[in-house]
Coordinates of N, CA and C in Angstrom, one line a residue:
M1 N 0.8 -1.2 0.0 CA 0.0 0.0 0.0 C 0.9 1.3 0.0
T2 N 0.7 2.2 -1.0 CA 1.5 3.3 -1.1 C 0.8 4.4 -0.3
T3 N 1.7 5.3 0.3 CA 1.2 6.4 1.1 C 1.1 7.6 0.2
P4 N -0.1 8.2 0.1 CA -0.3 9.3 -0.8 C 0.6 10.5 -0.4
Q5 N 1.2 11.1 -1.4 CA 2.1 12.2 -1.2 C 1.2 13.5 -0.8
L6 N 1.8 14.4 0.1 CA 1.2 15.5 0.5 C 1.1 16.5 -0.7
K7 N 0.0 17.1 -0.8 CA -0.2 18.1 -2.0 C 0.7 19.3 -1.8
Q8 N 1.5 19.5 -2.7 CA 2.5 20.7 -2.6 C 1.7 21.9 -2.8
E9 N 2.2 23.0 -2.1 CA 1.6 24.3 -2.2 C 1.7 24.8 -3.6
Q10 N 0.5 25.2 -4.1 CA 0.3 25.7 -5.5 C 1.1 27.0 -5.8
Q11 N 1.8 27.0 -6.8 CA 2.6 28.2 -7.1 C 1.6 29.1 -8.0
I12 N 1.5 30.4 -7.4 CA 0.6 31.3 -8.1 C 1.4 32.2 -9.1
P13 N 1.0 32.1 -10.3 CA 1.7 32.9 -11.3 C 1.4 34.4 -11.2
A14 N 2.3 35.2 -11.8 CA 2.0 36.6 -11.8 C 0.8 36.9 -12.5
G15 N 0.1 37.9 -11.9 CA -1.2 38.4 -12.5 C -2.4 37.5 -12.0
F16 N -2.2 36.6 -11.1 CA -3.3 35.8 -10.7 C -3.4 35.8 -9.1
R17 N -4.6 35.5 -8.6 CA -4.7 35.3 -7.1 C -5.5 34.0 -7.0
Q18 N -5.2 33.4 -5.8 CA -5.9 32.1 -5.5 C -7.1 32.4 -4.6
D19 N -8.3 31.9 -5.0 CA -9.4 32.2 -4.2 C -9.6 31.1 -3.1
A20 N -10.7 31.2 -2.3 CA -10.8 30.3 -1.2 C -11.1 28.8 -1.5
K21 N -11.4 28.6 -2.8 CA -11.6 27.3 -3.3 C -10.4 26.7 -4.0
G22 N -9.3 27.5 -4.0 CA -8.0 27.1 -4.6 C -8.0 27.4 -6.0
R23 N -8.9 28.1 -6.6 CA -8.9 28.3 -8.0 C -7.9 29.6 -8.3
L24 N -7.3 29.6 -9.4 CA -6.5 30.7 -9.8 C -7.4 31.7 -10.6
I25 N -7.5 33.0 -10.1 CA -8.3 33.9 -10.7 C -7.4 35.1 -11.3
P26 N -7.6 35.5 -12.5 CA -6.8 36.6 -13.0 C -7.2 37.8 -12.3
E27 N -6.2 38.7 -11.9 CA -6.4 39.9 -11.1 C -7.4 40.9 -11.9
S28 N -7.4 40.8 -13.2 CA -8.2 41.6 -14.1 C -9.7 41.4 -13.8
Q29 N -10.0 40.2 -13.3 CA -11.4 39.8 -13.0 C -11.7 40.0 -11.6
I30 N -10.9 40.5 -10.7 CA -11.1 40.7 -9.3 C -11.3 42.2 -9.1
K31 N -12.5 42.5 -8.4 CA -12.8 43.9 -8.1 C -11.7 44.6 -7.4
P32 N -11.4 45.9 -7.6 CA -10.4 46.6 -6.9 C -10.6 46.5 -5.3
I33 N -11.9 46.6 -4.9 CA -12.1 46.6 -3.4 C -11.7 45.2 -2.9
D34 N -12.0 44.1 -3.6 CA -11.5 42.8 -3.2 C -10.1 42.7 -3.1
Q35 N -9.4 43.3 -4.1 CA -7.9 43.2 -4.1 C -7.4 44.0 -2.9
M36 N -8.0 45.2 -2.7 CA -7.5 46.0 -1.4 C -7.7 45.3 -0.2
R37 N -8.9 44.6 -0.1 CA -9.2 43.9 1.2 C -8.2 42.8 1.3
D38 N -7.8 42.1 0.2 CA -6.8 40.9 0.3 C -5.4 41.5 0.7
E39 N -5.1 42.6 0.2 CA -3.7 43.1 0.5 C -3.7 43.7 2.0
L40 N -4.8 44.2 2.4 CA -4.9 44.7 3.8 C -4.7 43.5 4.7
V41 N -5.5 42.4 4.5 CA -5.5 41.3 5.4 C -4.1 40.7 5.5
L42 N -3.5 40.4 4.2 CA -2.2 39.8 4.2 C -1.1 40.7 4.9
S43 N -1.2 42.0 4.7 CA -0.3 42.9 5.3 C -0.4 42.8 6.8
L44 N -1.6 42.8 7.4 CA -1.8 42.8 8.9 C -1.3 41.5 9.4
V45 N -1.6 40.4 8.7 CA -1.2 39.1 9.2 C 0.4 38.9 9.1
D46 N 1.0 39.5 8.1 CA 2.4 39.4 8.0 C 3.1 40.1 9.1
R47 N 2.6 41.3 9.4 CA 3.1 42.1 10.6 C 2.9 41.5 11.9
A48 N 1.7 40.8 12.0 CA 1.4 40.1 13.3 C 2.4 38.8 13.4
N49 N 2.7 38.1 12.3 CA 3.6 37.0 12.4 C 5.0 37.5 12.8
Q50 N 5.4 38.7 12.3 CA 6.6 39.2 12.7 C 6.7 39.5 14.3
L51 N 5.6 40.1 14.7 CA 5.5 40.4 16.1 C 5.5 39.2 17.0
R52 N 4.8 38.2 16.6 CA 4.8 36.8 17.2 C 6.2 36.4 17.4
D53 N 6.9 36.3 16.3 CA 8.2 35.8 16.3 C 9.2 36.7 17.2
E54 N 9.0 38.0 17.3 CA 9.7 38.8 18.1 C 9.4 38.5 19.6
L55 N 8.1 38.3 19.9 CA 7.7 38.0 21.3 C 8.2 36.6 21.7
R56 N 8.3 35.7 20.8 CA 8.8 34.4 21.2 C 10.4 34.6 21.5
D57 N 11.1 35.3 20.7 CA 12.5 35.5 20.9 C 12.6 36.3 22.3
Y58 N 11.8 37.3 22.5 CA 11.9 38.1 23.7 C 11.6 37.2 25.0
K59 N 10.6 36.3 24.9 CA 10.3 35.5 25.9 C 11.5 34.5 26.3
S60 N 12.1 34.0 25.2 CA 13.3 33.1 25.4 C 14.4 33.8 26.0
D61 N 14.7 35.0 25.5 CA 15.8 35.8 26.1 C 15.6 36.3 27.5
A62 N 14.2 36.6 27.8 CA 14.0 37.0 29.2 C 14.2 36.0 30.2
F63 N 13.7 34.7 29.9 CA 13.9 33.6 30.8 C 15.4 33.4 31.0
S64 N 16.1 33.4 29.9 CA 17.6 33.1 30.0 C 18.3 34.1 30.8
E65 N 18.0 35.4 30.5 CA 18.7 36.5 31.3 C 18.3 36.5 32.8
I66 N 17.0 36.3 33.1 CA 16.7 36.2 34.5 C 17.4 35.1 35.3
E67 N 17.5 34.0 34.6 CA 18.1 32.8 35.2 C 19.6 33.1 35.4
Q68 N 20.2 33.7 34.5 CA 21.6 34.1 34.6 C 21.8 35.1 35.8
F69 N 21.0 36.1 35.8 CA 21.0 37.1 36.9 C 20.8 36.4 38.3
V70 N 19.9 35.5 38.4 CA 19.7 34.8 39.7 C 20.9 34.0 40.1
E71 N 21.5 33.3 39.1 CA 22.7 32.6 39.4 C 23.8 33.5 39.8
T72 N 24.0 34.6 39.1 CA 25.0 35.6 39.5 C 24.8 36.2 40.9
S73 N 23.5 36.5 41.2 CA 23.2 37.0 42.5 C 23.5 36.0 43.6
A74 N 23.2 34.7 43.4 CA 23.4 33.7 44.3 C 24.9 33.4 44.5
S75 N 25.7 33.6 43.5 CA 27.1 33.4 43.5 C 27.8 34.3 44.6
E76 N 27.2 35.4 44.8 CA 27.8 36.3 45.8 C 27.8 35.8 47.2
Y77 N 26.9 34.8 47.4 CA 26.8 34.1 48.7 C 27.4 32.7 48.6
D78 N 28.1 32.4 47.5 CA 28.7 31.0 47.4 C 27.6 29.9 47.4
V79 N 26.5 30.3 46.7 CA 25.3 29.3 46.7 C 25.2 28.8 45.2
Q80 N 25.1 27.4 45.1 CA 24.9 26.9 43.8 C 23.4 26.6 43.7
I81 N 22.7 27.2 42.7 CA 21.3 27.0 42.6 C 21.1 25.9 41.5
G82 N 20.4 24.8 41.9 CA 20.2 23.7 41.0 C 18.8 23.3 40.9
G83 N 18.5 22.5 39.9 CA 17.1 22.0 39.9 C 16.1 23.0 39.3
K84 N 14.8 22.8 39.6 CA 13.8 23.6 39.1 C 13.8 25.0 39.7
K85 N 13.7 26.0 38.9 CA 13.7 27.4 39.4 C 12.3 27.8 39.8
G86 N 12.2 28.6 40.8 CA 10.9 29.1 41.4 C 10.6 30.5 40.9
N87 N 9.6 31.0 41.5 CA 9.2 32.4 41.2 C 10.2 33.4 41.6
V88 N 10.4 34.4 40.8 CA 11.4 35.5 41.1 C 10.7 36.8 40.8
Q89 N 11.0 37.8 41.6 CA 10.5 39.2 41.4 C 11.7 40.1 41.4
L90 N 11.9 40.9 40.3 CA 12.9 41.8 40.2 C 12.3 43.2 40.0
V91 N 12.9 44.2 40.8 CA 12.3 45.6 40.8 C 13.5 46.5 40.4
S92 N 13.1 47.5 39.4 CA 14.1 48.4 39.0 C 14.6 49.3 40.2
F93 N 15.7 49.9 40.2 CA 16.3 50.7 41.2 C 15.4 51.8 41.7
D94 N 14.6 52.4 40.8 CA 13.7 53.5 41.2 C 12.3 53.0 41.6
G95 N 12.2 51.6 41.6 CA 10.9 51.1 42.0 C 9.8 51.3 41.0
R96 N 10.1 51.8 39.8 CA 9.0 52.1 38.8 C 8.5 50.8 38.1
Y97 N 9.4 49.9 37.9 CA 9.1 48.7 37.1 C 9.4 47.4 37.9
K98 N 8.6 46.5 37.6 CA 8.8 45.2 38.3 C 8.6 44.0 37.2
V99 N 9.5 43.1 37.2 CA 9.5 41.9 36.4 C 9.3 40.6 37.3
V100 N 8.3 39.8 36.9 CA 8.0 38.6 37.7 C 8.2 37.4 36.8
R101 N 8.9 36.5 37.2 CA 9.0 35.1 36.6 C 8.2 34.2 37.5
A102 N 7.1 33.7 36.9 CA 6.2 32.8 37.7 C 6.1 31.5 37.1
I103 N 6.2 30.5 38.0 CA 6.0 29.0 37.6 C 4.6 28.6 38.1
Q104 N 3.8 28.1 37.2 CA 2.5 27.7 37.6 C 2.4 26.1 37.3
E105 N 2.2 25.4 38.4 CA 2.2 24.0 38.3 C 0.8 23.5 38.1
S106 N 0.7 22.4 37.4 CA -0.6 21.7 37.1 C -0.7 20.5 38.1
I107 N -1.7 20.5 38.8 CA -1.8 19.5 39.9 C -3.0 18.6 39.8
S108 N -2.8 17.3 40.0 CA -3.9 16.4 40.1 C -3.8 15.5 41.3
F109 N -4.7 14.6 41.5 CA -4.7 13.7 42.7 C -4.7 12.3 42.3
D110 N -4.0 11.5 43.0 CA -4.0 10.1 42.7 C -5.1 9.4 43.5
E111 N -5.1 8.0 43.6 CA -6.2 7.3 44.3 C -6.3 7.6 45.7
R112 N -5.2 8.1 46.4 CA -5.3 8.3 47.8 C -6.3 9.5 48.2
L113 N -6.7 10.2 47.2 CA -7.8 11.3 47.4 C -9.1 10.5 47.8
Q114 N -9.3 9.3 47.3 CA -10.5 8.6 47.7 C -10.5 8.2 49.1
A115 N -9.3 7.7 49.5 CA -9.0 7.4 51.0 C -9.3 8.5 51.9
A116 N -8.8 9.8 51.4 CA -9.1 11.0 52.3 C -10.5 11.3 52.4
K117 N -11.3 11.2 51.3 CA -12.6 11.4 51.3 C -13.4 10.5 52.1
G118 N -13.0 9.2 52.1 CA -13.6 8.2 53.0 C -13.4 8.6 54.5
L119 N -12.2 9.0 54.9 CA -12.1 9.4 56.2 C -12.8 10.6 56.6
I120 N -12.9 11.6 55.6 CA -13.7 12.8 55.9 C -15.2 12.5 56.1
D121 N -15.7 11.6 55.2 CA -17.1 11.2 55.3 C -17.4 10.5 56.6
E122 N -16.5 9.9 57.2 CA -16.7 9.3 58.5 C -16.8 10.4 59.6
C123 N -16.0 11.4 59.4 CA -16.2 12.5 60.4 C -17.5 13.2 60.2
L124 N -17.9 13.5 59.0 CA -19.1 14.2 58.7 C -20.3 13.5 59.2
R125 N -20.3 12.2 59.1 CA -21.5 11.4 59.5 C -21.6 11.6 61.1
E126 N -20.5 11.6 61.8 CA -20.6 11.8 63.2 C -20.9 13.3 63.6
W127 N -20.3 14.2 62.8 CA -20.4 15.5 63.3 C -21.8 16.1 63.0
T128 N -22.4 15.7 61.9 CA -23.7 16.1 61.5 C -24.8 15.7 62.6
K129 N -24.5 14.7 63.4 CA -25.3 14.3 64.5 C -25.3 15.4 65.5
D130 N -24.3 16.1 65.7 CA -24.0 17.1 66.7 C -24.4 18.6 66.1
A131 N -25.2 18.6 65.1 CA -25.6 19.9 64.5 C -24.5 20.8 64.1
R132 N -23.6 20.2 63.3 CA -22.6 20.9 62.7 C -22.6 20.8 61.2
P133 N -23.8 21.2 60.6 CA -24.0 21.0 59.1 C -23.1 22.0 58.3
E134 N -22.7 23.1 58.9 CA -21.8 24.0 58.1 C -20.6 23.4 57.6
I135 N -19.9 22.5 58.5 CA -18.7 21.8 58.1 C -19.0 20.9 57.0
A136 N -20.1 20.2 57.1 CA -20.4 19.2 55.9 C -20.5 20.0 54.6
T137 N -21.2 21.1 54.7 CA -21.4 21.9 53.4 C -20.1 22.4 52.9
I138 N -19.2 22.8 53.7 CA -17.9 23.3 53.2 C -17.1 22.1 52.5
V139 N -17.1 21.0 53.3 CA -16.3 19.9 52.7 C -16.9 19.3 51.5
Q140 N -18.2 19.1 51.5 CA -18.9 18.6 50.3 C -18.7 19.4 49.1
D141 N -18.7 20.7 49.3 CA -18.6 21.7 48.2 C -17.2 21.6 47.6
A142 N -16.2 21.3 48.5 CA -14.8 21.2 48.0 C -14.6 20.0 47.1
F143 N -15.3 19.0 47.2 CA -15.2 17.8 46.4 C -16.0 17.9 45.1
R144 N -16.8 18.9 45.0 CA -17.6 19.0 43.7 C -16.6 19.1 42.6
V145 N -17.0 18.7 41.4 CA -16.2 18.8 40.2 C -16.6 20.0 39.4
D146 N -15.7 20.5 38.6 CA -16.0 21.7 37.8 C -16.7 21.3 36.5
Q147 N -17.1 22.2 35.6 CA -17.8 22.0 34.5 C -17.2 20.9 33.5
A148 N -15.9 20.8 33.6 CA -15.1 19.8 32.8 C -15.1 18.4 33.5
G149 N -15.6 18.3 34.7 CA -15.6 17.0 35.4 C -14.4 16.8 36.2
N150 N -13.6 17.8 36.4 CA -12.3 17.7 37.1 C -12.5 18.2 38.6
I151 N -11.7 17.5 39.5 CA -11.7 17.9 40.9 C -11.1 19.3 41.0
R152 N -11.7 20.2 41.7 CA -11.2 21.6 41.9 C -10.0 21.5 42.9
T153 N -8.9 21.5 42.5 CA -7.7 21.2 43.4 C -7.5 22.4 44.4
G154 N -7.8 23.5 44.1 CA -7.7 24.7 45.0 C -8.6 24.4 46.2
Q155 N -9.9 24.0 46.0 CA -10.8 23.8 47.1 C -10.4 22.7 48.0
V156 N -10.0 21.6 47.3 CA -9.6 20.4 48.1 C -8.3 20.7 49.0
L157 N -7.3 21.4 48.4 CA -6.2 21.8 49.2 C -6.5 22.7 50.2
G158 N -7.5 23.5 50.0 CA -7.9 24.5 51.0 C -8.5 23.9 52.3
L159 N -8.9 22.7 52.2 CA -9.4 21.9 53.4 C -8.3 21.8 54.5
R160 N -7.1 21.8 54.0 CA -6.0 21.6 55.0 C -5.8 22.9 55.9
R161 N -6.5 24.0 55.5 CA -6.4 25.2 56.3 C -7.3 25.2 57.5
L162 N -8.3 24.2 57.5 CA -9.3 24.1 58.5 C -8.7 23.6 59.8
D163 N -8.8 24.3 60.9 CA -8.2 23.8 62.2 C -9.1 22.9 62.9
I164 N -9.1 21.6 62.5 CA -10.0 20.6 63.1 C -9.1 19.6 63.9
D165 N -9.3 19.4 65.1 CA -8.5 18.6 66.0 C -9.2 17.2 66.1
D166 N -9.1 16.3 65.0 CA -9.6 15.0 65.0 C -8.6 14.2 64.3
K167 N -8.3 13.0 64.9 CA -7.2 12.2 64.3 C -7.6 11.8 62.9
R168 N -8.9 11.5 62.7 CA -9.3 11.0 61.4 C -9.2 12.1 60.3
W169 N -9.5 13.3 60.8 CA -9.4 14.5 59.9 C -7.9 14.7 59.6
Q170 N -7.1 14.6 60.6 CA -5.7 14.8 60.3 C -5.1 13.8 59.4
R171 N -5.5 12.5 59.5 CA -5.1 11.5 58.6 C -5.7 11.8 57.2
A172 N -6.8 12.3 57.1 CA -7.4 12.7 55.7 C -6.5 13.8 55.1
M173 N -6.1 14.7 55.9 CA -5.3 15.8 55.4 C -4.0 15.3 54.9
D174 N -3.4 14.3 55.6 CA -2.1 13.7 55.2 C -2.3 13.0 53.9
A175 N -3.5 12.3 53.8 CA -3.8 11.6 52.6 C -3.9 12.5 51.4
I176 N -4.5 13.7 51.6 CA -4.6 14.7 50.5 C -3.3 15.2 50.1
S177 N -2.4 15.5 51.1 CA -1.1 15.9 50.8 C -0.2 14.9 50.0
D178 N -0.4 13.6 50.4 CA 0.3 12.6 49.7 C -0.3 12.3 48.3
A179 N -1.6 12.6 48.1 CA -2.2 12.3 46.8 C -1.9 13.3 45.7
V180 N -1.2 14.4 46.1 CA -0.9 15.5 45.2 C 0.1 15.0 44.2
Q181 N -0.2 15.1 42.9 CA 0.7 14.8 41.9 C 0.9 16.0 40.9
V182 N 2.2 16.4 40.8 CA 2.5 17.6 39.9 C 2.6 17.0 38.5
T183 N 1.7 17.3 37.6 CA 1.7 16.7 36.2 C 2.3 17.6 35.2
G184 N 2.7 18.8 35.5 CA 3.4 19.6 34.6 C 3.5 21.0 35.1
S185 N 4.2 21.9 34.4 CA 4.3 23.3 34.9 C 4.5 24.2 33.7
K186 N 4.0 25.4 33.8 CA 4.2 26.5 32.8 C 4.9 27.7 33.4
S187 N 5.7 28.3 32.6 CA 6.5 29.5 33.1 C 6.0 30.7 32.4
Y188 N 5.9 31.8 33.2 CA 5.4 33.1 32.7 C 6.3 34.2 33.0
I189 N 6.4 35.2 32.1 CA 7.0 36.5 32.4 C 5.9 37.5 32.5
R190 N 5.9 38.3 33.6 CA 4.9 39.3 33.7 C 5.6 40.6 34.1
L191 N 5.2 41.7 33.4 CA 5.8 43.0 33.6 C 4.8 43.9 34.2
Y192 N 5.3 44.8 35.1 CA 4.4 45.7 35.8 C 5.1 47.1 35.9
E193 N 4.2 48.2 36.0 CA 4.6 49.5 36.1 C 3.9 50.1 37.2
R194 N 4.7 50.8 38.1 CA 4.0 51.4 39.3 C 3.1 52.6 39.0
V195 N 2.0 52.6 39.7 CA 1.0 53.6 39.4 C 1.4 54.9 40.3
G196 N 1.8 55.9 39.6 CA 2.2 57.2 40.3 C 3.3 56.9 41.4
N197 N 3.1 57.5 42.6 CA 3.9 57.2 43.7 C 3.4 56.2 44.7
S198 N 2.3 55.5 44.3 CA 1.7 54.5 45.2 C 2.5 53.3 45.2
D199 N 2.0 52.3 46.0 CA 2.6 51.0 46.1 C 1.9 50.0 45.2
Q200 N 1.1 50.5 44.3 CA 0.4 49.6 43.4 C 1.0 49.5 42.0
Y201 N 0.9 48.4 41.4 CA 1.5 48.2 40.1 C 0.4 47.7 39.2
R202 N 0.5 48.2 38.0 CA -0.4 47.8 36.9 C 0.4 46.9 35.8
P203 N -0.2 45.9 35.3 CA 0.5 45.1 34.3 C 0.8 45.8 33.0
I204 N 1.9 45.5 32.4 CA 2.3 46.1 31.1 C 1.8 45.0 30.2
S205 N 0.7 45.2 29.4 CA 0.1 44.2 28.7 C 0.9 44.0 27.4
L206 N 1.1 42.6 27.1 CA 1.6 42.3 25.8 C 0.6 41.5 25.0
D207 N -0.7 41.6 25.4 CA -1.8 41.0 24.8 C -2.5 42.1 23.8
I208 N -2.6 41.7 22.5 CA -3.2 42.7 21.6 C -4.5 43.3 22.1
A209 N -5.3 42.5 22.8 CA -6.6 42.9 23.3 C -6.4 43.9 24.5
G210 N -5.3 43.9 25.1 CA -5.1 44.7 26.3 C -4.3 46.0 26.2
V211 N -4.0 46.4 25.0 CA -3.1 47.5 24.8 C -3.9 48.6 24.1

C-alpha cells in the first residue's frame, strides 16, 4: 500500500490570485475593493507574524537573562542553585518597574484522594449528628467537580487550612497531601509599572486585546 504524497503548495503565477476554493483567478477579473481587502489582510497578518516571532524571541531571552542574573546574585553568597527554578520578582532601582517570573504547576490527585474522602465522610457522619452541618457543606462543596468534570484542586487543598482537631481528619489531610501529583508546569514572564507614587503596580500588557 502506497502512502499518498502531500499536496504541494500551488505556485501562483504573476497576475493571478488564488481564491478560497483554490482556483487561480486573473487579477483583471477581481474587483479593486476585493484586491484592497486581500492586501490589507495579508499585510496585517504578515506584521502580526513578525511580532509573534519577536515576542517568542523576547520570552526566550527574558527567561535566560533572568536565570543568569539569579545565578550571578546567588554566587555572591557562594550558593549553587540547581534544579527547578521558582518564582522570582525583580524591581528596578527606582521602583517604577517590576518583572516577575512565575512558575504555575498543574496539579492532580491520585487514588489516595478517595481514601481521604472516606475518612472525611466518617467525620461528617458523626459531626452532623451534633448539629454541625456547616462543616459538611464546606467539605462537600470542596469535592464537587468543575464543568469539565475535574476535581477543583484549590478547594480540596484549602481543606488543609481548617483547624480541626480530630485524628481521622488529620489522617485525611495527610492523605490529601500524599495524593498530590504535579503533572506539569508552565512558566510566565509578567511586567508591571508602578501607578504614580503609590505601592500599586499595573500590568504592562503584551496582549493585543489589552493595549
